[in-house]
Each structure stands twice: as structure tokens, then as C-alpha cells.
mmCIF file of C-alpha atoms in Angstrom:
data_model
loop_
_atom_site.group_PDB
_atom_site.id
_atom_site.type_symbol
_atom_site.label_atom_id
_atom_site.label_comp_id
_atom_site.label_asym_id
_atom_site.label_seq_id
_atom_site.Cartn_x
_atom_site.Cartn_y
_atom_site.Cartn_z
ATOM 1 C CA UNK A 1 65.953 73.877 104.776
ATOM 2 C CA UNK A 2 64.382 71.753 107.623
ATOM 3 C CA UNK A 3 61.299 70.348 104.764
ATOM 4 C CA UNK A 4 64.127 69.570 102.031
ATOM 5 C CA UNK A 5 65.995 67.525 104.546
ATOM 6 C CA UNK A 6 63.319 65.890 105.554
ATOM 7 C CA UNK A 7 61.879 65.053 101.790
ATOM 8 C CA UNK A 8 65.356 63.764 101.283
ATOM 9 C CA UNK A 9 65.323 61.454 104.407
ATOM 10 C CA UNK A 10 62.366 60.039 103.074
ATOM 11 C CA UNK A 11 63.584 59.918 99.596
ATOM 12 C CA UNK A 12 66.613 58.500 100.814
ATOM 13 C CA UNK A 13 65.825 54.378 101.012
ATOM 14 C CA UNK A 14 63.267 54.170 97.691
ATOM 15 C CA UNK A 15 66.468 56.011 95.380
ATOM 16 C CA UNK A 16 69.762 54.246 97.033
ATOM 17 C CA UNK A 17 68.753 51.365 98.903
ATOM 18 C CA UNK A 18 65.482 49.673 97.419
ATOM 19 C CA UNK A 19 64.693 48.319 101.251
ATOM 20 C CA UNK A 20 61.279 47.933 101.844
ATOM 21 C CA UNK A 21 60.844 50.254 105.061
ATOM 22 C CA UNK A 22 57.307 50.921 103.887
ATOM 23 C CA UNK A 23 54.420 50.412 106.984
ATOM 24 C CA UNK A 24 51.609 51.356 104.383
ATOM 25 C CA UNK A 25 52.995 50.613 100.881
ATOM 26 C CA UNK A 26 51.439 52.358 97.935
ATOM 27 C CA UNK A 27 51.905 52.291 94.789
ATOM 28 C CA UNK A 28 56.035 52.417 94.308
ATOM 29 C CA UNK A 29 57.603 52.915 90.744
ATOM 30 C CA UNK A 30 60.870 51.184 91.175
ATOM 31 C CA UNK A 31 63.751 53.240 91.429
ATOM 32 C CA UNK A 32 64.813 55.766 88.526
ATOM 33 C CA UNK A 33 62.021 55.132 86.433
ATOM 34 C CA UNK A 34 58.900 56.759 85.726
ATOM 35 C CA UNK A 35 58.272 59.980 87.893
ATOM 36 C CA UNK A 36 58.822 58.783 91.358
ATOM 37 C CA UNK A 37 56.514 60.660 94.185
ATOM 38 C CA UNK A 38 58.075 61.257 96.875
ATOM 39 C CA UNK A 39 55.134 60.475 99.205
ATOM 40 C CA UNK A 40 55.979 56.471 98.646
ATOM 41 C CA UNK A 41 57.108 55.574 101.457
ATOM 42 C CA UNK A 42 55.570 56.294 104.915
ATOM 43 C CA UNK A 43 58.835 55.693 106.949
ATOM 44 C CA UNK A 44 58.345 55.758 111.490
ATOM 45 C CA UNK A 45 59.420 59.283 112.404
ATOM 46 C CA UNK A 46 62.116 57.840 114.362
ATOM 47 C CA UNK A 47 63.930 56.763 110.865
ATOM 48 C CA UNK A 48 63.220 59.870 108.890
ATOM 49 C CA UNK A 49 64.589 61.546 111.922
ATOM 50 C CA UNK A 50 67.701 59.510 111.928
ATOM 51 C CA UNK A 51 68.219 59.702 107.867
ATOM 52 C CA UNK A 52 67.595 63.665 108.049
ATOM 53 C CA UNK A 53 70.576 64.209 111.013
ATOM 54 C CA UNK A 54 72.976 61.992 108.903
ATOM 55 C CA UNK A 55 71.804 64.500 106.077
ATOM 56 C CA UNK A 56 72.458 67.388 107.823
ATOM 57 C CA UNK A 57 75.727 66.679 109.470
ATOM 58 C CA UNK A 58 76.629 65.852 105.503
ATOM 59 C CA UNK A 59 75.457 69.155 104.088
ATOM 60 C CA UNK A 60 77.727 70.849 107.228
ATOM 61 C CA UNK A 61 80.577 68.980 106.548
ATOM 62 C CA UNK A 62 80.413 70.166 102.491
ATOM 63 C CA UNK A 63 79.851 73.298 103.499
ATOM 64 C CA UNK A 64 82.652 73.251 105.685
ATOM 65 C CA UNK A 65 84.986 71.613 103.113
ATOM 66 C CA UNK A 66 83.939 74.056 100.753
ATOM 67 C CA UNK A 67 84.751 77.098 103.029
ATOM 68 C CA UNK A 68 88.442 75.349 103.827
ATOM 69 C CA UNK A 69 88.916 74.574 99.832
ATOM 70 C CA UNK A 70 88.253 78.897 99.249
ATOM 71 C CA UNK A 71 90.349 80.257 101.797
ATOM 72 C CA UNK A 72 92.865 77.788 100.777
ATOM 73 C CA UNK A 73 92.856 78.738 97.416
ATOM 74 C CA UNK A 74 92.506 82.156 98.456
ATOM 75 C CA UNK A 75 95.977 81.873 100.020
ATOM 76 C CA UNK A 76 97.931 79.930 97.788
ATOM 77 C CA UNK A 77 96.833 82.955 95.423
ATOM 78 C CA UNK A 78 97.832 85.551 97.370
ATOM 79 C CA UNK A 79 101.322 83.654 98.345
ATOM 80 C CA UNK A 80 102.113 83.367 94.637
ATOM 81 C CA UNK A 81 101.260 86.912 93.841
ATOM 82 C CA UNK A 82 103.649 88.213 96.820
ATOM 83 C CA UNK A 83 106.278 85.988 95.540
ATOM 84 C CA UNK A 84 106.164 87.342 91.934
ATOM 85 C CA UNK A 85 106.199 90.119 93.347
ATOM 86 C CA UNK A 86 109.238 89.642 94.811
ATOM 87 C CA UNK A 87 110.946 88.292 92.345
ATOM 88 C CA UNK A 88 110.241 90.500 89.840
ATOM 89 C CA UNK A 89 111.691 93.036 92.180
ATOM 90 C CA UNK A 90 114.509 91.138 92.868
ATOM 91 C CA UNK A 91 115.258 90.936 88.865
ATOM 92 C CA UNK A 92 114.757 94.849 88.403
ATOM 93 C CA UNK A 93 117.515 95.653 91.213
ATOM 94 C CA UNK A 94 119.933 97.891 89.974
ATOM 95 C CA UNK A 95 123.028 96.821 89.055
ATOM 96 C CA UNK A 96 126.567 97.761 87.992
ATOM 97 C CA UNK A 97 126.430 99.855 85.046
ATOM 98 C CA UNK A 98 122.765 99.984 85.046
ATOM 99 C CA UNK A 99 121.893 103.780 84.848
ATOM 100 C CA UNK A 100 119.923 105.049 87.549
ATOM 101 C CA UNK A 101 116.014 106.159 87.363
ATOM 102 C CA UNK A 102 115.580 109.915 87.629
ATOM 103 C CA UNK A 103 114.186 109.743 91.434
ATOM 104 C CA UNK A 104 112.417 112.299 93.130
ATOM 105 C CA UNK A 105 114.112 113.235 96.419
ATOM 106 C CA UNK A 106 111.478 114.731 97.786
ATOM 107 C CA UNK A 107 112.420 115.987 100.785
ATOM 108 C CA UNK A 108 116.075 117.004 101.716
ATOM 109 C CA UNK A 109 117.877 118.518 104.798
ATOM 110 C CA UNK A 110 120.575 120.754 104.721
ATOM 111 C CA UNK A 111 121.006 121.434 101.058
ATOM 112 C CA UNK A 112 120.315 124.474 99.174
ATOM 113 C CA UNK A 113 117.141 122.951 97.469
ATOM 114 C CA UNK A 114 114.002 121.260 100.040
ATOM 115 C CA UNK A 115 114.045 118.476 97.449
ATOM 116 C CA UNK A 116 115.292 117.373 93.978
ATOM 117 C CA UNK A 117 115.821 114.796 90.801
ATOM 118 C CA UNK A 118 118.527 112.783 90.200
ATOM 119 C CA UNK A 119 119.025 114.529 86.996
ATOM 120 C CA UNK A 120 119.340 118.055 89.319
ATOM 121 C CA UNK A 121 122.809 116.551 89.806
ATOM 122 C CA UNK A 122 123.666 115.517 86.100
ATOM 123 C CA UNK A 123 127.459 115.985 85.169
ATOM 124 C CA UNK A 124 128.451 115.307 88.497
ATOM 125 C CA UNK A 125 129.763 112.220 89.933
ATOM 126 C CA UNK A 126 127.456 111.256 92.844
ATOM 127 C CA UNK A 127 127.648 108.624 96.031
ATOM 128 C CA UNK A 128 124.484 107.447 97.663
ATOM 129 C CA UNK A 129 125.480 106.561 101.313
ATOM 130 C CA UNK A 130 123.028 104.265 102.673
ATOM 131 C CA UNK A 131 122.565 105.149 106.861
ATOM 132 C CA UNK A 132 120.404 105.432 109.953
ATOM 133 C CA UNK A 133 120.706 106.848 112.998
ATOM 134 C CA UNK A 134 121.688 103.750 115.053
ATOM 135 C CA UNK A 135 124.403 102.921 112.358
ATOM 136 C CA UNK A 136 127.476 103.949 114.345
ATOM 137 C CA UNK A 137 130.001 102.923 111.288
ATOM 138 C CA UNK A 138 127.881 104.520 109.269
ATOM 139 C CA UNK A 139 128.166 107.915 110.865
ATOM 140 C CA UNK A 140 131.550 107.150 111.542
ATOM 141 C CA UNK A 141 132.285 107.932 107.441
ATOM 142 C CA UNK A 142 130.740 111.314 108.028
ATOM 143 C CA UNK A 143 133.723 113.491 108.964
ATOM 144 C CA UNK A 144 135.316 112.117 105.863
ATOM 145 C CA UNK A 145 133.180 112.324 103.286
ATOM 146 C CA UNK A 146 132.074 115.687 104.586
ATOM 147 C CA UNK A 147 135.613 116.673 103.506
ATOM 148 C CA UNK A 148 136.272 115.184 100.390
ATOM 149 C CA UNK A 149 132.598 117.207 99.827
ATOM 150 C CA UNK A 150 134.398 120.169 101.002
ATOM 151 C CA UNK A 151 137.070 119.703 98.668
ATOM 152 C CA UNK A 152 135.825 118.085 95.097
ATOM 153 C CA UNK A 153 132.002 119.486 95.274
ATOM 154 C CA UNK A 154 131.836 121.183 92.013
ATOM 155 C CA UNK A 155 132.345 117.608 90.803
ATOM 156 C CA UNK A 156 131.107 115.379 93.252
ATOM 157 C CA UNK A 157 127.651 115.160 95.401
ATOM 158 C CA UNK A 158 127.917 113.085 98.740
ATOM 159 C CA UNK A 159 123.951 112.203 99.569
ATOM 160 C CA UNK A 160 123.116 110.633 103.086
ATOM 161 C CA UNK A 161 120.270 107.943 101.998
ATOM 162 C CA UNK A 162 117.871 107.618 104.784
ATOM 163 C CA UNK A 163 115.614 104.636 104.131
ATOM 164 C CA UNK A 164 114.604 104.169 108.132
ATOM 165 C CA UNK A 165 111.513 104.138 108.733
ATOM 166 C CA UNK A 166 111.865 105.252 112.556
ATOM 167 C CA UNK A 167 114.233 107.946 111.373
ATOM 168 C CA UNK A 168 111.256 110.446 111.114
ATOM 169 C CA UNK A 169 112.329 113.708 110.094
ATOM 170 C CA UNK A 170 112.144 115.512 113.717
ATOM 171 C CA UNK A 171 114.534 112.430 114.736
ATOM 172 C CA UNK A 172 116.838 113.718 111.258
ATOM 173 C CA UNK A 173 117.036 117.286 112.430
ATOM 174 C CA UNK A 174 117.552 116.649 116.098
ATOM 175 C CA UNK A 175 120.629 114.169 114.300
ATOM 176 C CA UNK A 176 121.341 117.093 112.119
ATOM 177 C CA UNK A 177 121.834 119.323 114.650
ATOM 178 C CA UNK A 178 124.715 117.192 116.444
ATOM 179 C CA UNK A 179 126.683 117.129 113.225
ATOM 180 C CA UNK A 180 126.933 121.031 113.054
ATOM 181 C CA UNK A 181 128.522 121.236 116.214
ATOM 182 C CA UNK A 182 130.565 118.426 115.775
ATOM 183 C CA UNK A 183 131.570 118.976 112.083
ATOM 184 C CA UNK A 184 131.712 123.172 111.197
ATOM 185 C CA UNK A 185 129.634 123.571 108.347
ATOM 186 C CA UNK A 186 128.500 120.513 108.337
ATOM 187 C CA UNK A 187 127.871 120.094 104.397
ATOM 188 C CA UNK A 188 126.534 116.287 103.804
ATOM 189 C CA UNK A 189 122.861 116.775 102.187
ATOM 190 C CA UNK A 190 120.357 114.394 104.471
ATOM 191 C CA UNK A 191 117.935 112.100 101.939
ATOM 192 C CA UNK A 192 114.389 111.921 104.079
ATOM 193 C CA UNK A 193 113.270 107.918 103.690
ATOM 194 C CA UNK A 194 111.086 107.607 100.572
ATOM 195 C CA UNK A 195 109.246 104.718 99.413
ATOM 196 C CA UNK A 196 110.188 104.824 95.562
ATOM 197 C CA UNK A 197 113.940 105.091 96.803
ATOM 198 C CA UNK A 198 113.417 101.859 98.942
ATOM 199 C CA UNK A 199 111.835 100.053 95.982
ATOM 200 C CA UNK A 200 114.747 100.840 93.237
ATOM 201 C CA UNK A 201 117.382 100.718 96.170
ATOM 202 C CA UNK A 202 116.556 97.550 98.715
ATOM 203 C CA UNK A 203 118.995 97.728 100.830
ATOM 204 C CA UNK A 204 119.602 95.178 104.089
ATOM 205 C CA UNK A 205 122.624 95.951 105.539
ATOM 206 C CA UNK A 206 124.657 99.162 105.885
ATOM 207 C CA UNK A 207 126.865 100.892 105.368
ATOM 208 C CA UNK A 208 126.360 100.588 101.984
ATOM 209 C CA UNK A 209 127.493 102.832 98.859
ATOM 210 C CA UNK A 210 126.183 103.454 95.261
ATOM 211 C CA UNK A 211 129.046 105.399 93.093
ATOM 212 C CA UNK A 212 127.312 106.796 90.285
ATOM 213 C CA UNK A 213 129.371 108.888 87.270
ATOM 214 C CA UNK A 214 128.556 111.721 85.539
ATOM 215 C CA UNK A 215 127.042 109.616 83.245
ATOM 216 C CA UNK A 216 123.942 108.792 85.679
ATOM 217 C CA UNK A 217 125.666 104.805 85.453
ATOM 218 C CA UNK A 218 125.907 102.691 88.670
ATOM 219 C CA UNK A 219 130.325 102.230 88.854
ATOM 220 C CA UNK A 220 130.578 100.226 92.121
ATOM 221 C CA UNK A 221 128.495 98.902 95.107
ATOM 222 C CA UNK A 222 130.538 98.493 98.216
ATOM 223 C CA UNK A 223 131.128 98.720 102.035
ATOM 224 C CA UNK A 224 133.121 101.805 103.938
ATOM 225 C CA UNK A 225 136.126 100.237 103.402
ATOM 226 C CA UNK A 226 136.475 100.854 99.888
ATOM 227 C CA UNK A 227 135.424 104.757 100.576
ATOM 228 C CA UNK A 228 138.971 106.393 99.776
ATOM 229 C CA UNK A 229 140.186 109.917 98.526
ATOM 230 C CA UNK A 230 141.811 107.601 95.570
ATOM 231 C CA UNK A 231 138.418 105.982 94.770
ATOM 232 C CA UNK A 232 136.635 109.405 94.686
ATOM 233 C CA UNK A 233 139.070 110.791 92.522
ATOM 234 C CA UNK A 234 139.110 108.294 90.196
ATOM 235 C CA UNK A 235 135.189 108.351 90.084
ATOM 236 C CA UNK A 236 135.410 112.060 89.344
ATOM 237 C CA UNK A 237 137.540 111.511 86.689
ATOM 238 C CA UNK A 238 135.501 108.895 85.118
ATOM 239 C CA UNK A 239 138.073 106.362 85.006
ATOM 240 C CA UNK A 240 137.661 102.531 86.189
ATOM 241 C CA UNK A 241 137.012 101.756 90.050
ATOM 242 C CA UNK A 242 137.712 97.966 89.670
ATOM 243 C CA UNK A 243 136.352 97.893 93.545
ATOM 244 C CA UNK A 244 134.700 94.638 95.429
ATOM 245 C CA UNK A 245 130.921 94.889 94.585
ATOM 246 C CA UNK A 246 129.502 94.249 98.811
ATOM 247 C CA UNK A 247 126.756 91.600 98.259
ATOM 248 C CA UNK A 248 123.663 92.742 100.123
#
């Protein structure tokens, strides 16, 4: 590296500047024509010294460009893929009437089976109930729809969504366990936090509900308030909800 710098400090005057620094001229062919040695000019080491330090520093300062340039580009790449990403994610969301993937639930507390398909469920009406542990309105809904389980379940399945990541499933059974002795026979299946369920289902804020028919199509999106005996009935009987889609 060191001789090429040098051999281009020397080059340096004959090919940009045409100034005679020359102590012991030779024979010069003037600049760009003929083959051009080199070894024509004998320039005081202090120059050469000079011209091969402002070479350096230029060779440092493209290299350093170039490594800035790369990681920018590098970046702006991986932004754009994250935000297609997103996007495309964002224009796959499930929406009213859309008709739900057949899910694995892979693992599930306190129901009959350790996990299940969407499709395990098919001619039943079905509401996903979005929850974590720290969600006190959400658990709040509990003793109702625990009920109105009690009371319509050959038509209807009630399924606690868990999609908290610090709701670990020791944390779920410990939570489990205070429902049974508030609620006897506690009979609200528990939905372990998947990733595929996160994906299809983004949800931000809770509670939040997904009322499904028998059909396997999405009927309503909304907040507790709309959670009713009258809305439930009307969803097993496959007639119109008409309820306020909640905007998440």
C-alpha cells in the first residue's frame, strides 16, 4: 500500500499539474502521451512525503464514504422490507365477514381436548375473547360469559384468547386456579398465547371480541359493552348483530 502511494505522489505533478518540480530532469513524455515512466521526476522527499499523506487521508476518506454509503443502503433496505411487511399485514387483517383460517390452538387449559382447530368447533357459533392477566375489565366479563357458556354450549364456544407474552402458562394455571374457586365449575376454555394467532389476530387494546357463526364468518368486532345475552342469542341463531365494530 505504502509503495503505490508513494508511486502516485510522484506520479502526481507530471499527470495533473505539468509543474516542473524536477531537480534532475530526464527525459519527460508530456502528459498522456506515449508510455509515461514513472521514474520522471526525482521530486525532494519532503514533497513526495507531503503528496503521499494528502493521498492517503483521500483513500481513508473514500473508504470511509464508502462504508457510510453500505450501511446506509443497508438500512434503508431493511426499513422498507419491515414496512412491507407491515403493511401487507395490515391489508390481510381479518375483517367482518371474512371467514376465519383454520388455526391451530395448540395448547388449551381447562377444556376437554390439550389443544385444537378452529374447524374442531364447526357448526357452532364461537367468541374469541381477547385478555391478560392484568386486564381487570377483561376478567370482569368472566362470570358472565361463563354462564351464558353454561347455558347455550351445545351451540356456542366462549374461548379466552391469551396473546400475552408474560402470561406464561404456570402464570395461566396459577390464574386458572382463582377462577375455580371463585366461579364453581369454572367452564371458560383458556387459549395459551401463540404466534400464528397473534399474526391473523393483532390485537392492541382489550377487551376485545371476535363473534364468529357457525359458518366459520367473522359477524362483529367489539368492546364488552356490546357482550349481551341478546347478542349471543342472536349469534346462535345466525341472524344479524348490526353491533359497533371497536376500532383497534
Amino acid at each position: 500500500m505504502k509503495k503505490t502511494i508513494f508511486s502516485i505522489a510522484r506520479a502526481l505533478p507530471c499527470l495533473f499539474f505539468g509543474i516542473d518540480l524536477i531537480k534532475k530532469p530526464k527525459r519527460c513524455v508530456p502528459p498522456f502521451y506515449g508510455n509515461l515512466s514513472l521514474s520522471c521526476f526525482q521530486l525532494d522527499g519532503q514533497t513526495t512525503r507531503n503528496v503521499a499523506k494528502l493521498a492517503y487521508r483521500e483513500i481513508n476518506l473514500e473508504r470511509l464514504l464508502r462504508k457510510k454509503i453500505i450501511r446506509l443502503t443497508a438500512a434503508l433496505f431493511f426499513l422498507s422490507t419491515s414496512l412491507f411487511a407491515q403493511a401487507k399485514a395490515t391489508s390481510h387483517q381479518l375483517a367482518i365477514n371474512d371467514k376465519i383460517p383454520n388455526l391451530i390452538l395448540s395448547q388449551i387449559l381447562n377444556f376437554h381436548q390439550k389443544s385444537a382447530q378452529f374447524s374442531s368447533f364447526r357448526n357452532k357459533a364461537l367468541v374469541l375473547d381477547f385478555w391478560a392477566t392484568y386486564c381487570s375489565p377483561c376478567i370482569a366479563e368472566f362470570p358472565k360469559m361463563d354462564a351464558m357458556q353454561k347455558k347455550y354450549g351445545k351451540n356456542i364456544q366462549f374461548l379466552l384468547m391469551n396473546t400475552y407474552a408474560s402470561d406464561t402458562v404456570e402464570v395461566l394455571e396459577k390464574f386458572l386456579a382463582g377462577q375455580r374457586a371463585k366461579i364453581k365449575d369454572f367452564a371458560l376454555p383458556i387459549v395459551v398465547n401463540n404466534a400464528e394467532i397473534k399474526t391473523v389476530f393483532p390485537v392492541n387494546t382489550m377487551p376485545h371480541y371476535i363473534w364468529i357463526g357457525a359458518d366459520g364468518r367473522i359477524k362483529a368486532i367489539t368492546r364488552a359493552d356490546q357482550l349481551t345475552e341478546e347478542n349471543v342469542s342472536r349469534l346462535i341463531a345466525g341472524l344479524s348483530l348490526n353491533l359497533k365494530t371497536k376500532k383497534d
